[in-house]
Tab-separated table of C-alpha atoms in Angstrom:
chain	number	residue	atom	x	y	z
A	1	MET	CA	5.517	12.451	26.818
A	2	LYS	CA	6.319	11.998	23.501
A	3	GLN	CA	1.941	11.049	22.883
A	4	ASN	CA	-1.069	11.672	24.111
A	5	SER	CA	-4.558	11.403	23.614
A	6	PHE	CA	-4.384	15.097	21.199
A	7	ASP	CA	-1.305	13.321	18.896
A	8	ASP	CA	-2.926	12.522	15.405
A	9	ASN	CA	-0.746	9.718	15.219
A	10	PHE	CA	-2.134	8.267	18.109
A	11	ARG	CA	-5.663	9.546	17.561
A	12	VAL	CA	-6.213	6.981	14.488
A	13	LYS	CA	-3.824	4.646	16.225
A	14	ARG	CA	-6.556	3.933	19.629
A	15	GLY	CA	-9.160	5.129	17.220
A	16	LEU	CA	-9.233	1.253	16.223
A	17	ALA	CA	-9.700	0.126	19.611
A	18	GLU	CA	-12.121	2.002	20.073
A	19	MET	CA	-13.960	0.546	17.149
A	20	LEU	CA	-13.140	-3.241	18.342
A	21	LYS	CA	-15.300	-2.506	21.315
A	22	GLY	CA	-18.070	-4.679	22.253
A	23	GLY	CA	-16.872	-7.474	19.401
A	24	VAL	CA	-14.864	-10.645	19.818
A	25	ILE	CA	-11.619	-10.801	18.608
A	26	MET	CA	-11.571	-14.852	17.051
A	27	ASP	CA	-8.278	-16.624	16.869
A	28	VAL	CA	-7.866	-17.876	13.559
A	29	VAL	CA	-5.743	-20.776	11.861
A	30	THR	CA	-7.153	-21.160	8.681
A	31	VAL	CA	-8.863	-18.769	5.624
A	32	GLU	CA	-12.319	-21.292	6.590
A	33	HIS	CA	-12.116	-20.332	10.520
A	34	ALA	CA	-12.092	-16.498	9.515
A	35	LYS	CA	-14.498	-16.683	7.224
A	36	ILE	CA	-16.440	-19.240	9.808
A	37	ALA	CA	-14.994	-16.739	12.722
A	38	GLU	CA	-16.210	-12.798	9.985
A	39	ASP	CA	-20.201	-14.840	9.427
A	40	ALA	CA	-20.019	-15.248	13.296
A	41	GLY	CA	-19.280	-11.424	14.019
A	42	ALA	CA	-16.265	-11.464	15.603
A	43	VAL	CA	-15.254	-7.980	14.487
A	44	SER	CA	-11.320	-8.847	14.071
A	45	VAL	CA	-8.826	-12.260	13.722
A	46	MET	CA	-6.342	-12.822	15.318
A	47	ALA	CA	-4.283	-14.725	12.313
A	48	LEU	CA	-1.839	-17.354	13.378
A	49	GLU	CA	-0.241	-21.081	13.029
A	50	ARG	CA	-1.452	-22.554	16.168
A	51	VAL	CA	-3.341	-21.889	18.940
A	52	PRO	CA	-2.602	-21.229	22.124
A	53	ALA	CA	-3.674	-24.885	23.246
A	54	ASP	CA	-1.872	-26.131	20.481
A	55	ILE	CA	1.215	-24.020	21.243
A	56	ARG	CA	0.516	-25.610	25.369
A	57	ARG	CA	0.416	-29.244	23.567
A	58	SER	CA	2.789	-29.761	21.033
A	59	GLY	CA	5.250	-26.982	23.237
A	60	GLY	CA	8.470	-26.296	21.090
A	61	VAL	CA	9.330	-22.301	20.009
A	62	ALA	CA	6.154	-20.339	19.422
A	63	ARG	CA	7.158	-17.995	16.437
A	64	MET	CA	5.436	-14.605	13.968
A	65	ALA	CA	3.365	-17.253	11.583
A	66	ASP	CA	3.584	-17.315	7.900
A	67	PRO	CA	3.772	-14.129	6.435
A	68	ALA	CA	1.908	-16.482	3.316
A	69	LEU	CA	-1.283	-17.531	5.887
A	70	ILE	CA	-1.185	-13.862	7.419
A	71	GLU	CA	-1.684	-12.391	3.699
A	72	SER	CA	-3.835	-15.008	2.659
A	73	ILE	CA	-6.525	-14.192	6.005
A	74	LYS	CA	-5.840	-11.288	4.935
A	75	ASN	CA	-7.625	-11.165	1.775
A	76	ALA	CA	-10.415	-14.019	2.751
A	77	VAL	CA	-12.262	-11.483	5.395
A	78	THR	CA	-13.799	-6.706	5.110
A	79	ILE	CA	-12.548	-7.181	9.263
A	80	PRO	CA	-10.056	-6.866	9.941
A	81	VAL	CA	-6.977	-9.105	10.621
A	82	MET	CA	-3.659	-8.742	14.333
A	83	ALA	CA	-0.855	-11.397	13.494
A	84	LYS	CA	1.196	-11.788	17.045
A	85	VAL	CA	4.894	-11.394	17.190
A	86	ARG	CA	6.933	-12.195	20.646
A	87	ILE	CA	7.388	-9.326	23.382
A	88	GLY	CA	10.535	-7.237	22.261
A	89	HIS	CA	11.101	-8.774	18.308
A	90	PHE	CA	10.589	-5.562	16.698
A	91	ALA	CA	12.019	-7.255	13.346
A	92	GLU	CA	9.252	-9.084	13.797
A	93	ALA	CA	6.727	-6.206	13.861
A	94	GLN	CA	8.838	-4.209	11.583
A	95	ILE	CA	7.978	-7.699	9.080
A	96	LEU	CA	3.512	-6.741	10.059
A	97	GLU	CA	4.295	-3.646	9.943
A	98	ALA	CA	5.219	-4.433	6.294
A	99	LEU	CA	2.555	-6.931	5.686
A	100	GLN	CA	-0.146	-3.631	6.045
A	101	VAL	CA	-1.384	-6.341	9.188
A	102	ASP	CA	-4.834	-3.988	11.035
A	103	PHE	CA	-2.891	-4.262	14.590
A	104	ILE	CA	0.178	-5.973	16.534
A	105	ASP	CA	-0.209	-8.237	19.041
A	106	GLU	CA	2.894	-7.759	21.145
A	107	SER	CA	1.866	-11.201	23.187
A	108	GLU	CA	2.601	-13.509	25.448
A	109	VAL	CA	1.382	-16.722	24.020
A	110	LEU	CA	5.024	-16.463	21.750
A	111	THR	CA	8.626	-17.193	23.007
A	112	PRO	CA	9.164	-14.028	24.233
A	113	ALA	CA	12.625	-13.054	22.695
A	114	ASP	CA	14.205	-9.578	24.599
A	115	GLU	CA	13.513	-10.339	29.087
A	116	GLU	CA	15.209	-6.753	29.018
A	117	TYR	CA	12.911	-5.356	26.850
A	118	HIS	CA	8.839	-4.557	24.693
A	119	ILE	CA	9.363	-3.296	21.441
A	120	ASP	CA	9.413	0.928	21.113
A	121	LYS	CA	5.716	1.142	19.970
A	122	THR	CA	6.131	4.361	18.952
A	123	PRO	CA	7.717	4.597	15.877
A	124	PHE	CA	4.953	2.384	13.916
A	125	LYS	CA	2.084	3.778	12.390
A	126	THR	CA	0.469	0.198	13.197
A	127	PRO	CA	-1.365	0.358	16.271
A	128	PHE	CA	-0.083	-2.167	19.175
A	129	VAL	CA	-2.014	-4.404	21.751
A	130	CYS	CA	0.026	-6.071	24.778
A	131	GLY	CA	-1.246	-7.900	27.501
A	132	ALA	CA	-0.818	-6.964	30.991
A	133	THR	CA	-1.703	-8.937	34.234
A	134	ASN	CA	-1.595	-5.281	37.207
A	135	LEU	CA	-2.564	-1.433	36.476
A	136	GLY	CA	1.466	-0.639	36.646
A	137	GLU	CA	2.125	-3.097	33.387
A	138	ALA	CA	-1.021	-1.739	31.718
A	139	LEU	CA	1.012	2.227	31.875
A	140	ARG	CA	4.721	0.704	31.090
A	141	ARG	CA	3.286	-1.001	28.307
A	142	ILE	CA	1.225	2.044	27.027
A	143	SER	CA	4.020	3.996	27.704
A	144	GLU	CA	5.855	2.122	25.267
A	145	GLY	CA	2.554	2.900	22.614
A	146	ALA	CA	0.209	0.206	23.032
A	147	ALA	CA	-3.032	1.754	21.910
A	148	LEU	CA	-4.227	-1.145	23.171
A	149	ILE	CA	-4.401	-2.780	25.809
A	150	ARG	CA	-5.725	-6.227	27.103
A	151	SER	CA	-5.281	-8.769	30.867
A	152	LYS	CA	-3.689	-11.922	30.018
A	153	GLY	CA	-5.981	-14.035	31.257
A	154	GLU	CA	-3.738	-17.766	31.989
A	155	ALA	CA	-4.053	-18.498	27.592
A	156	GLY	CA	-4.660	-21.817	26.661
A	157	THR	CA	-6.917	-23.023	29.696
A	158	GLY	CA	-10.561	-22.354	29.085
A	159	ASP	CA	-10.224	-21.740	32.459
A	160	ILE	CA	-11.495	-18.272	33.579
A	161	VAL	CA	-9.566	-17.724	36.102
A	162	GLU	CA	-7.040	-15.970	35.666
A	163	ALA	CA	-8.633	-13.658	33.168
A	164	VAL	CA	-10.782	-12.254	36.465
A	165	ARG	CA	-8.082	-12.153	38.569
A	166	HIS	CA	-5.678	-9.410	36.230
A	167	LEU	CA	-9.099	-7.497	35.483
A	168	ARG	CA	-10.269	-7.634	39.328
A	169	SER	CA	-6.987	-6.149	40.167
A	170	ILE	CA	-6.356	-3.796	36.792
A	171	THR	CA	-9.955	-1.916	37.358
A	172	SER	CA	-9.295	-1.511	41.462
A	173	ASP	CA	-5.985	-0.126	41.564
A	174	ILE	CA	-8.059	2.831	38.566
A	175	LYS	CA	-10.276	2.717	41.682
A	176	ALA	CA	-7.754	3.342	44.560
A	177	LEU	CA	-6.206	6.393	41.520
A	178	SER	CA	-9.119	7.874	41.211
A	179	SER	CA	-10.437	8.311	45.134
A	180	ALA	CA	-6.228	10.004	45.731
A	181	GLY	CA	-5.164	12.761	47.114
A	182	PRO	CA	-2.434	14.338	44.220
A	183	GLN	CA	0.079	14.051	47.476
A	184	GLU	CA	-0.930	10.391	46.618
A	185	LEU	CA	-0.242	9.636	43.527
A	186	PHE	CA	4.335	9.846	43.446
A	187	GLY	CA	3.881	7.241	45.506
A	188	PHE	CA	1.086	4.934	43.619
A	189	ALA	CA	4.000	5.873	40.453
A	190	LYS	CA	6.776	4.266	41.755
A	191	ARG	CA	5.050	1.311	43.906
A	192	LEU	CA	3.719	0.896	40.243
A	193	GLN	CA	6.925	1.323	39.329
A	194	ALA	CA	4.735	3.416	35.964
A	195	PRO	CA	5.230	7.200	34.533
A	196	LEU	CA	3.815	8.804	37.028
A	197	GLU	CA	1.989	11.554	33.716
A	198	LEU	CA	-0.026	7.997	32.907
A	199	VAL	CA	-0.334	7.819	36.814
A	200	GLN	CA	-1.972	11.297	37.215
A	201	GLU	CA	-3.968	11.035	33.607
A	202	VAL	CA	-5.625	7.629	35.113
A	203	ALA	CA	-5.877	9.389	38.466
A	204	ALA	CA	-8.077	12.382	36.658
A	205	THR	CA	-10.196	10.449	34.017
A	206	GLY	CA	-10.704	6.702	35.799
A	207	TRP	CA	-10.040	5.117	33.611
A	208	LEU	CA	-7.472	4.426	31.409
A	209	PRO	CA	-6.262	6.168	28.412
A	210	VAL	CA	-6.525	3.648	26.076
A	211	PRO	CA	-9.099	0.457	25.681
A	212	LEU	CA	-8.848	-2.107	27.622
A	213	PHE	CA	-9.816	-5.882	26.745
A	214	CYS	CA	-9.765	-8.880	27.969
A	215	ALA	CA	-8.371	-12.552	27.200
A	216	GLY	CA	-7.297	-15.997	28.307
A	217	GLY	CA	-9.465	-18.162	29.693
A	218	ILE	CA	-12.663	-16.996	27.674
A	219	ALA	CA	-14.363	-20.498	26.551
A	220	THR	CA	-18.298	-19.706	27.014
A	221	PRO	CA	-21.377	-16.601	26.497
A	222	ALA	CA	-21.421	-16.323	30.085
A	223	ASP	CA	-17.278	-16.486	30.236
A	224	ALA	CA	-17.980	-13.794	27.912
A	225	ALA	CA	-20.698	-11.740	29.731
A	226	LEU	CA	-18.618	-11.784	33.345
A	227	VAL	CA	-14.992	-10.673	32.216
A	228	MET	CA	-17.526	-7.786	30.333
A	229	GLN	CA	-20.054	-6.884	33.226
A	230	LEU	CA	-16.211	-6.401	35.500
A	231	GLY	CA	-15.492	-4.114	33.849
A	232	ALA	CA	-13.855	-5.290	30.251
A	233	GLU	CA	-14.805	-3.935	26.173
A	234	ALA	CA	-14.370	-6.382	24.930
A	235	VAL	CA	-12.982	-10.018	24.589
A	236	PHE	CA	-9.831	-11.754	22.782
A	237	VAL	CA	-10.736	-15.836	22.482
A	238	GLY	CA	-7.872	-17.560	21.221
A	239	SER	CA	-8.765	-22.057	21.125
A	240	GLY	CA	-12.208	-21.304	22.765
A	241	ILE	CA	-13.620	-20.985	19.681
A	242	PHE	CA	-12.390	-23.360	17.461
A	243	LYS	CA	-11.429	-26.207	20.341
A	244	SER	CA	-15.052	-26.396	20.849
A	245	GLU	CA	-17.649	-29.124	19.644
A	246	ASN	CA	-18.860	-25.631	17.513
A	247	PRO	CA	-17.473	-23.196	16.016
A	248	ALA	CA	-19.173	-21.699	14.623
A	249	LYS	CA	-22.536	-22.226	17.157
A	250	THR	CA	-20.374	-21.098	20.178
A	251	ALA	CA	-18.810	-18.250	17.783
A	252	LYS	CA	-22.439	-16.674	17.404
A	253	ALA	CA	-23.224	-17.106	20.986
A	254	ILE	CA	-19.841	-15.104	22.337
A	255	THR	CA	-20.748	-12.209	19.179
A	256	GLU	CA	-24.387	-11.692	20.912
A	257	ALA	CA	-23.310	-12.063	25.081
A	258	VAL	CA	-21.206	-9.251	24.510
A	259	ALA	CA	-23.610	-7.689	23.164
A	260	HIS	CA	-26.394	-8.013	25.751
A	261	LEU	CA	-24.756	-8.831	28.382
A	262	GLU	CA	-26.290	-7.437	30.636
A	263	GLN	CA	-29.684	-9.214	29.717
A	264	PRO	CA	-29.540	-13.021	30.953
A	265	ASP	CA	-33.077	-14.180	29.713
A	266	ILE	CA	-30.818	-13.846	26.207
A	267	LEU	CA	-27.865	-14.866	28.082
A	268	VAL	CA	-30.003	-17.742	28.173
A	269	LYS	CA	-30.410	-18.082	24.747
A	270	VAL	CA	-27.198	-18.549	23.390
A	271	SER	CA	-26.585	-20.966	25.964
A	272	SER	CA	-28.404	-23.599	25.043
A	273	GLY	CA	-27.894	-26.434	22.913
A	274	LEU	CA	-23.623	-25.090	21.844
A	275	GLY	CA	-22.328	-28.700	22.142
A	276	THR	CA	-18.975	-29.448	24.511
A	277	PRO	CA	-16.665	-26.437	24.448
A	278	MET	CA	-13.305	-26.773	24.491
A	279	GLU	CA	-12.676	-29.321	27.021
A	280	GLY	CA	-10.116	-26.827	29.352
A	281	LYS	CA	-6.099	-27.556	31.638
A	282	THR	CA	-7.168	-25.573	35.411
A	283	VAL	CA	-4.211	-23.482	35.983
A	284	GLN	CA	-2.458	-25.159	38.708
A	285	SER	CA	-1.633	-28.085	36.515
A	286	LEU	CA	-0.131	-26.235	34.136
A	287	ASP	CA	4.136	-26.606	33.636
A	288	VAL	CA	3.813	-22.839	31.997
A	289	HIS	CA	2.626	-19.674	32.876
A	290	MET	CA	2.078	-17.977	29.974
A	291	ALA	CA	0.886	-14.521	32.046
A	292	SER	CA	3.955	-14.182	33.793
A	293	ARG	CA	6.277	-13.592	30.805
A	294	GLY	CA	7.081	-9.713	30.401
A	295	TRP	CA	7.604	-7.234	33.602
B	1	MET	CA	-38.552	4.500	31.655
B	2	SER	CA	-40.700	7.184	31.898
B	3	PRO	CA	-39.976	10.152	29.235
B	4	LYS	CA	-39.400	13.789	31.667
B	5	LYS	CA	-40.955	16.638	29.805
B	6	ASP	CA	-38.343	19.314	28.753
B	7	ALA	CA	-35.708	16.220	27.727
B	8	THR	CA	-34.445	15.835	25.102
B	9	TYR	CA	-33.665	11.733	24.629
B	10	ILE	CA	-30.817	11.242	21.757
B	11	GLY	CA	-30.662	6.634	21.149
B	12	VAL	CA	-27.409	5.635	20.536
B	13	LEU	CA	-27.476	2.188	18.928
B	14	ALA	CA	-25.555	0.150	21.535
B	15	LEU	CA	-24.575	-2.925	20.006
B	16	GLN	CA	-21.457	-2.943	18.823
B	17	GLY	CA	-18.420	0.144	18.655
B	18	ASN	CA	-17.811	2.942	19.812
B	19	PHE	CA	-21.296	4.124	21.115
B	20	ARG	CA	-20.375	5.364	24.578
B	21	MET	CA	-18.581	8.526	23.564
B	22	HIS	CA	-21.229	9.455	21.436
B	23	GLU	CA	-23.324	9.487	24.295
B	24	TYR	CA	-20.745	11.652	25.952
B	25	ALA	CA	-21.670	14.286	23.412
B	26	VAL	CA	-24.814	14.286	22.724
B	27	GLU	CA	-24.967	14.519	27.565
B	28	ARG	CA	-21.699	17.610	27.080
B	29	LEU	CA	-24.758	19.117	24.620
B	30	GLY	CA	-27.512	19.273	28.104
B	31	ALA	CA	-29.832	15.623	25.919
B	32	THR	CA	-29.806	12.573	26.964
B	33	PRO	CA	-28.707	9.051	25.420
B	34	ILE	CA	-30.453	5.892	25.744
B	35	GLU	CA	-28.633	2.948	24.057
B	36	VAL	CA	-30.468	1.295	21.964
B	37	LYS	CA	-30.261	-3.060	21.662
B	38	LEU	CA	-33.340	-3.527	21.672
B	39	PRO	CA	-36.230	-2.695	19.937
B	40	SER	CA	-38.049	-1.520	23.210
B	41	ASP	CA	-34.235	0.676	23.730
B	42	LEU	CA	-36.493	3.067	20.720
B	43	ASP	CA	-39.553	3.974	22.487
B	44	ILE	CA	-39.336	6.620	23.666
B	45	VAL	CA	-36.596	8.472	21.448
B	46	GLN	CA	-36.163	11.681	18.958
B	47	GLY	CA	-33.127	11.504	17.166
B	48	LEU	CA	-31.260	7.923	17.063
B	49	ILE	CA	-26.521	7.463	16.239
B	50	ILE	CA	-25.251	4.471	14.754
B	51	PRO	CA	-21.802	4.617	15.779
B	52	GLY	CA	-18.126	3.055	14.124
B	53	GLY	CA	-17.551	-0.012	14.910
B	54	GLU	CA	-17.409	-3.849	12.175
B	55	SER	CA	-20.544	-2.993	9.896
B	56	THR	CA	-20.952	-6.710	9.477
B	57	THR	CA	-21.101	-7.478	13.295
B	58	MET	CA	-24.368	-4.754	13.264
B	59	SER	CA	-24.830	-6.132	10.663
B	60	ILE	CA	-25.952	-9.586	12.257
B	61	LEU	CA	-26.755	-8.617	15.868
B	62	LEU	CA	-29.852	-6.206	14.976
B	63	ALA	CA	-30.675	-9.684	12.544
B	64	THR	CA	-30.476	-11.072	15.425
B	65	SER	CA	-31.744	-8.311	18.517
B	66	GLU	CA	-35.028	-8.304	15.813
B	67	LEU	CA	-34.009	-3.862	15.331
B	68	ILE	CA	-34.326	-3.844	11.769
B	69	GLU	CA	-38.047	-3.864	11.525
B	70	PRO	CA	-38.449	-0.724	14.037
B	71	MET	CA	-35.185	1.323	12.668
B	72	SER	CA	-36.859	1.497	9.162
B	73	LYS	CA	-39.935	1.976	9.970
B	74	LEU	CA	-38.993	4.960	12.001
B	75	ILE	CA	-36.496	6.380	9.809
B	76	GLU	CA	-39.633	6.039	7.531
B	77	ASP	CA	-41.908	8.091	9.708
B	78	GLY	CA	-38.913	11.042	9.866
B	79	LEU	CA	-36.859	10.265	13.016
B	80	PRO	CA	-33.489	11.770	12.945
B	81	VAL	CA	-30.235	9.452	11.755
B	82	PHE	CA	-26.827	9.786	12.502
B	83	GLY	CA	-24.422	7.514	11.152
B	84	THR	CA	-20.348	7.754	11.895
B	85	CYS	CA	-17.995	5.441	9.646
B	86	ALA	CA	-20.144	1.641	10.061
B	87	GLY	CA	-23.229	3.977	10.567
B	88	MET	CA	-22.718	5.997	7.232
B	89	ILE	CA	-22.553	2.628	5.827
B	90	LEU	CA	-25.570	0.823	7.491
B	91	LEU	CA	-27.510	3.537	6.435
B	92	ALA	CA	-26.410	3.742	2.519
B	93	SER	CA	-28.612	2.849	-0.259
B	94	ASN	CA	-25.481	0.798	-2.252
B	95	LEU	CA	-23.142	-0.941	-1.451
B	96	SER	CA	-19.982	-2.006	-2.755
B	97	ASP	CA	-17.047	-4.670	-1.622
B	98	GLY	CA	-19.896	-5.232	1.622
B	99	ARG	CA	-20.598	-8.668	2.554
B	100	SER	CA	-23.496	-10.038	0.352
B	101	ASP	CA	-25.719	-11.316	3.425
B	102	GLN	CA	-25.031	-7.534	5.481
B	103	ILE	CA	-28.216	-4.850	5.809
B	104	SER	CA	-29.123	-1.557	4.241
B	105	LEU	CA	-31.222	0.525	6.191
B	106	GLY	CA	-31.226	2.346	1.576
B	107	ALA	CA	-31.777	5.501	4.288
B	108	ILE	CA	-29.888	8.082	2.348
B	109	ASP	CA	-28.773	8.275	-1.574
B	110	ILE	CA	-25.323	7.309	-1.560
B	111	SER	CA	-22.770	4.322	-3.258
B	112	VAL	CA	-19.582	4.162	-0.785
B	113	GLN	CA	-17.040	1.293	-1.148
B	114	ARG	CA	-16.063	-0.199	2.915
B	115	ASN	CA	-11.691	0.134	3.535
B	116	ALA	CA	-11.562	2.522	0.448
B	117	PHE	CA	-8.763	4.124	1.985
B	118	GLY	CA	-6.950	0.941	2.551
B	119	ARG	CA	-6.002	-1.200	6.487
B	120	GLN	CA	-5.822	0.697	9.099
B	121	PRO	CA	-1.913	2.133	8.120
B	122	ASN	CA	-3.971	4.145	5.404
B	123	SER	CA	-5.912	5.853	8.309
B	124	PHE	CA	-4.948	8.928	8.751
B	125	GLU	CA	-6.529	12.929	9.837
B	126	CYS	CA	-6.211	16.322	7.529
B	127	ASP	CA	-9.200	19.112	7.628
B	128	LEU	CA	-12.179	19.429	6.426
B	129	SER	CA	-14.190	22.473	5.602
B	130	VAL	CA	-17.779	22.620	7.002
B	131	ALA	CA	-19.858	25.484	5.787
B	132	LYS	CA	-22.841	24.967	7.794
B	133	ILE	CA	-21.060	24.674	11.787
B	134	GLY	CA	-18.914	27.660	11.233
B	135	LEU	CA	-14.813	28.856	9.510
B	136	HIS	CA	-12.981	27.176	11.642
B	137	PRO	CA	-11.524	23.583	10.590
B	138	PHE	CA	-13.051	20.374	12.285
B	139	ARG	CA	-10.152	17.817	12.286
B	140	GLY	CA	-11.293	14.726	10.376
B	141	VAL	CA	-10.478	10.823	12.125
B	142	PHE	CA	-10.379	8.468	9.592
B	143	ILE	CA	-10.231	5.050	10.593
B	144	ARG	CA	-10.179	2.277	8.097
B	145	ALA	CA	-13.004	5.541	6.311
B	146	PRO	CA	-15.614	3.856	3.355
B	147	LEU	CA	-15.640	6.077	0.625
B	148	VAL	CA	-18.756	8.322	-1.084
B	149	TYR	CA	-18.519	7.489	-5.165
B	150	SER	CA	-21.354	8.901	-5.886
B	151	VAL	CA	-24.162	10.870	-4.514
B	152	GLY	CA	-28.036	11.059	-5.492
B	153	ARG	CA	-29.095	14.490	-6.507
B	154	ASP	CA	-31.422	15.535	-3.307
B	155	VAL	CA	-28.034	14.981	-0.556
B	156	GLU	CA	-26.582	17.897	0.309
B	157	VAL	CA	-23.459	17.499	0.466
B	158	LEU	CA	-21.860	19.475	3.585
B	159	SER	CA	-18.213	18.405	3.308
B	160	ARG	CA	-15.907	17.020	1.233
B	161	LEU	CA	-11.591	15.799	1.744
B	162	SER	CA	-9.222	18.359	0.113
B	163	ASP	CA	-6.830	16.216	-0.453
B	164	GLU	CA	-4.207	13.807	-2.172
B	165	ARG	CA	-6.970	11.495	-1.161
B	166	GLY	CA	-9.484	13.831	-3.928
B	167	ALA	CA	-12.255	15.241	-3.324
B	168	SER	CA	-14.501	12.418	-2.338
B	169	PRO	CA	-17.848	13.678	0.193
B	170	VAL	CA	-17.489	12.946	4.075
B	171	LEU	CA	-20.800	14.212	5.263
B	172	CYS	CA	-23.691	14.316	3.880
B	173	LYS	CA	-27.106	15.183	4.170
B	174	GLN	CA	-30.946	13.490	3.008
B	175	ASP	CA	-34.111	14.795	5.259
B	176	ASN	CA	-33.418	13.498	8.324
B	177	ILE	CA	-30.678	11.554	7.760
B	178	LEU	CA	-27.075	12.686	8.512
B	179	VAL	CA	-23.654	10.461	7.569
B	180	GLY	CA	-19.371	11.374	7.859
B	181	SER	CA	-17.041	8.326	7.257
B	182	PHE	CA	-15.229	10.419	9.952
B	183	HIS	CA	-15.656	9.803	13.695
B	184	PRO	CA	-16.308	13.636	15.549
B	185	GLU	CA	-16.479	12.180	18.764
B	186	LEU	CA	-13.070	11.176	18.949
B	187	THR	CA	-12.050	14.540	19.007
B	188	GLY	CA	-13.935	16.807	21.630
B	189	ASP	CA	-15.676	18.656	19.019
B	190	ASP	CA	-19.376	18.446	19.620
B	191	ARG	CA	-20.391	21.189	15.942
B	192	ILE	CA	-21.135	17.900	14.206
B	193	HIS	CA	-23.297	16.181	17.038
B	194	LYS	CA	-24.998	19.547	17.915
B	195	LEU	CA	-26.173	19.975	13.845
B	196	PHE	CA	-27.409	17.134	14.564
B	197	LEU	CA	-29.743	17.559	18.470
B	198	SER	CA	-30.803	20.643	15.607
B	199	MET	CA	-31.902	18.162	13.358
B	200	VAL	CA	-33.468	16.683	16.283
B	201	TYR	CA	-34.810	19.642	17.389
B	202	SER	CA	-36.526	20.751	14.515
B	203	GLN	CA	-38.561	18.257	13.805
């Protein structure tokens, strides 16, 4: 392995992911959104041109956001700023690195640029987050240099079911690895289509070598508390905030729900009187399943 | 919970950030970590760690969780507190480049600038010399780190940068307060946590 937990550059990249734990990363499309998110307690904002719900509605090719928009959002807030690139589009990633964003999301929400290869993330100084629907996919992204994994869910739907499915799949496979014997790990590596060294590391530590966050479908404080209790270490909220009736209040409520995930009395308080959440679309009704992009 | 007689309870502020790795360090050193999310969690703690994370987020959650007043009172009464990165920002008496509504506990007489080394691509590691914990260098991991640009007369500077980035203080102590701009919890080297526990034991 080119990099491991003791490699300097990788520890610095993973370090920022560690600092975001217990927080909410919010999708924003304007400077005004970014300020609302920061005021509500976001640990980071994801700068993009359209939230996933709008990408679904309008269709067409979804690409990296205009660098000028990202720059204006960087200048408007003091918290870390992330931005998305298309799967496999290393030139977009080079642009974001030159722009000095804090984290790059190689995201299935944008239209994939490469059907065969994800970006080799090791030469970049900027950390990458990648989506995964299962443990094998997570470990393949980590072997390519991802410093953070988020379960994919189904972005832009407000339907939590896929997020739950992916999170449960990842954590139950980690549990299976933890109780497997050394000999069985060769078979696991083959089935998961993941590097043996990483499979062995997960078996030994009982967790991924990087943090695991959750994305795709979180629309309420209860959704956030659910996925945190299922093992997510932080949440990404895309359309759920700025497609709700009261974005500022919803954003702050989700921030509090993530901090106090096991305190039902606090969840009652923050969930009350938020107005209408994002309308949402059930996963069954979709034409495009973003989670199946990438491998 | 009812405290055990011979145990040492170290609170770790757990509203947001990298609190779990501090808990592991505390456990490795034989003390018992307690996650602090609400005022009642502070009841039996003999020391408190404020972890790295986003200081703006922690600021907001400290207010909504009604922790500011009880924490300030304990600090005033001499509770040993160790703040790393965002924790240092929250404990500093003076903050520049923060948000106007950001909370400052004013527990240590230092002036701090947030994100002073630049954005994440400028985060770095370097060896630090910390005489108090021995001759062997300590690996400093700096993530979007704050910069200490001035310290009061009563502040003891335990370590400074010594490279092209300058010579600013990175580990400071004043009475019951210890602050660092880097992340000892990410290294597995527990000597700085041990130094903090010695402050707790000497109380």
